């Protein structure tokens, strides 16, 4: 097995994309994994002086195309695709 760092791919949409200036990025995570609720602090540390924390606080997570109901139950191990799904307004 290679000693390549574990990474996850973050997809940013709407306000999250505006806050970061990105639509996606690969983010290294610890070897022993990362609980989904810890991801907010990691992403905010990568994008200081932005509104990213406010955006994430009002958004939902989607991991590998599945909406997450209980973030505490999700352990990211590397290779996942994680989307920040912002609230959608409309009528």
Coordinates of C-alpha atoms in Angstrom, one line a residue:
X1 CA 0.0 0.0 0.0
X2 CA 1.3 3.5 -0.8
X3 CA 1.9 6.1 1.8
X4 CA -0.1 8.6 -0.2
X5 CA -2.1 11.0 1.9
X6 CA -5.8 10.2 2.2
X7 CA -8.0 12.8 0.5
X8 CA -11.6 13.6 0.0
X9 CA -13.1 15.7 -2.8
X10 CA -15.3 18.6 -1.7
X11 CA -17.9 20.0 -4.1
X12 CA -19.0 23.5 -3.6
X13 CA -22.3 24.8 -4.9
X14 CA -24.1 28.2 -4.9
X15 CA -23.0 30.3 -1.8
X16 CA -20.3 27.8 -0.9
X17 CA -18.7 28.2 -4.3
X18 CA -19.0 32.0 -4.1
X19 CA -17.4 32.0 -0.6
X20 CA -14.4 29.8 -1.6
X21 CA -14.1 30.9 -5.3
X22 CA -14.0 27.2 -6.1
X23 CA -16.4 24.5 -7.4
X24 CA -14.3 21.7 -6.0
X25 CA -11.1 20.9 -4.2
X26 CA -9.2 17.8 -2.9
X27 CA -8.7 18.0 0.9
X28 CA -6.2 15.8 2.8
X29 CA -7.6 14.1 5.9
X30 CA -5.9 12.3 8.8
X31 CA -4.9 8.7 8.3
X32 CA -7.4 7.5 10.9
X33 CA -10.2 9.3 9.2
X34 CA -12.3 12.4 9.9
X35 CA -15.8 12.6 11.4
X36 CA -18.0 14.6 9.2
X37 CA -18.8 17.3 11.8
X38 CA -15.1 18.0 12.0
X39 CA -14.9 18.8 8.3
X40 CA -16.4 22.3 8.8
X41 CA -13.4 23.5 10.9
X42 CA -11.0 21.9 8.4
X43 CA -12.6 23.7 5.4
X44 CA -12.9 27.0 7.3
X45 CA -9.2 26.8 8.1
X46 CA -8.4 26.4 4.4
X47 CA -10.6 29.4 3.5
X48 CA -10.0 32.0 6.3
X49 CA -11.7 35.4 6.0
X50 CA -14.6 34.0 4.0
X51 CA -18.3 33.4 4.8
X52 CA -17.8 29.7 4.5
X53 CA -18.6 28.8 8.1
X54 CA -21.9 30.7 7.9
X55 CA -22.7 28.9 4.6
X56 CA -21.9 25.5 5.9
X57 CA -23.9 26.1 9.1
X58 CA -27.0 26.6 7.1
X59 CA -26.2 23.8 4.6
X60 CA -26.5 20.0 4.4
X61 CA -23.8 17.5 3.6
X62 CA -24.1 15.0 0.8
X63 CA -21.6 12.1 0.8
X64 CA -21.1 10.0 -2.3
X65 CA -24.4 11.3 -3.7
X66 CA -26.4 10.5 -0.5
X67 CA -27.8 13.2 1.7
X68 CA -26.6 12.9 5.3
X69 CA -29.2 12.8 8.0
X70 CA -26.8 12.2 10.9
X71 CA -23.4 13.8 10.4
X72 CA -22.1 12.3 13.7
X73 CA -22.5 8.8 12.2
X74 CA -20.3 9.5 9.2
X75 CA -16.6 8.8 9.3
X76 CA -14.7 9.9 6.2
X77 CA -11.9 7.5 5.4
X78 CA -10.6 8.9 2.1
X79 CA -11.9 8.8 -1.4
X80 CA -15.3 10.2 -0.6
X81 CA -17.0 12.9 -2.6
X82 CA -18.6 15.4 -0.2
X83 CA -20.9 18.1 -1.4
X84 CA -21.9 21.2 0.5
X85 CA -25.6 21.6 -0.4
X86 CA -26.8 25.1 0.3
X87 CA -30.5 25.8 1.1
X88 CA -32.5 26.5 -2.0
X89 CA -35.0 29.3 -2.0
X90 CA -37.8 29.6 -4.4
X91 CA -41.5 29.1 -4.8

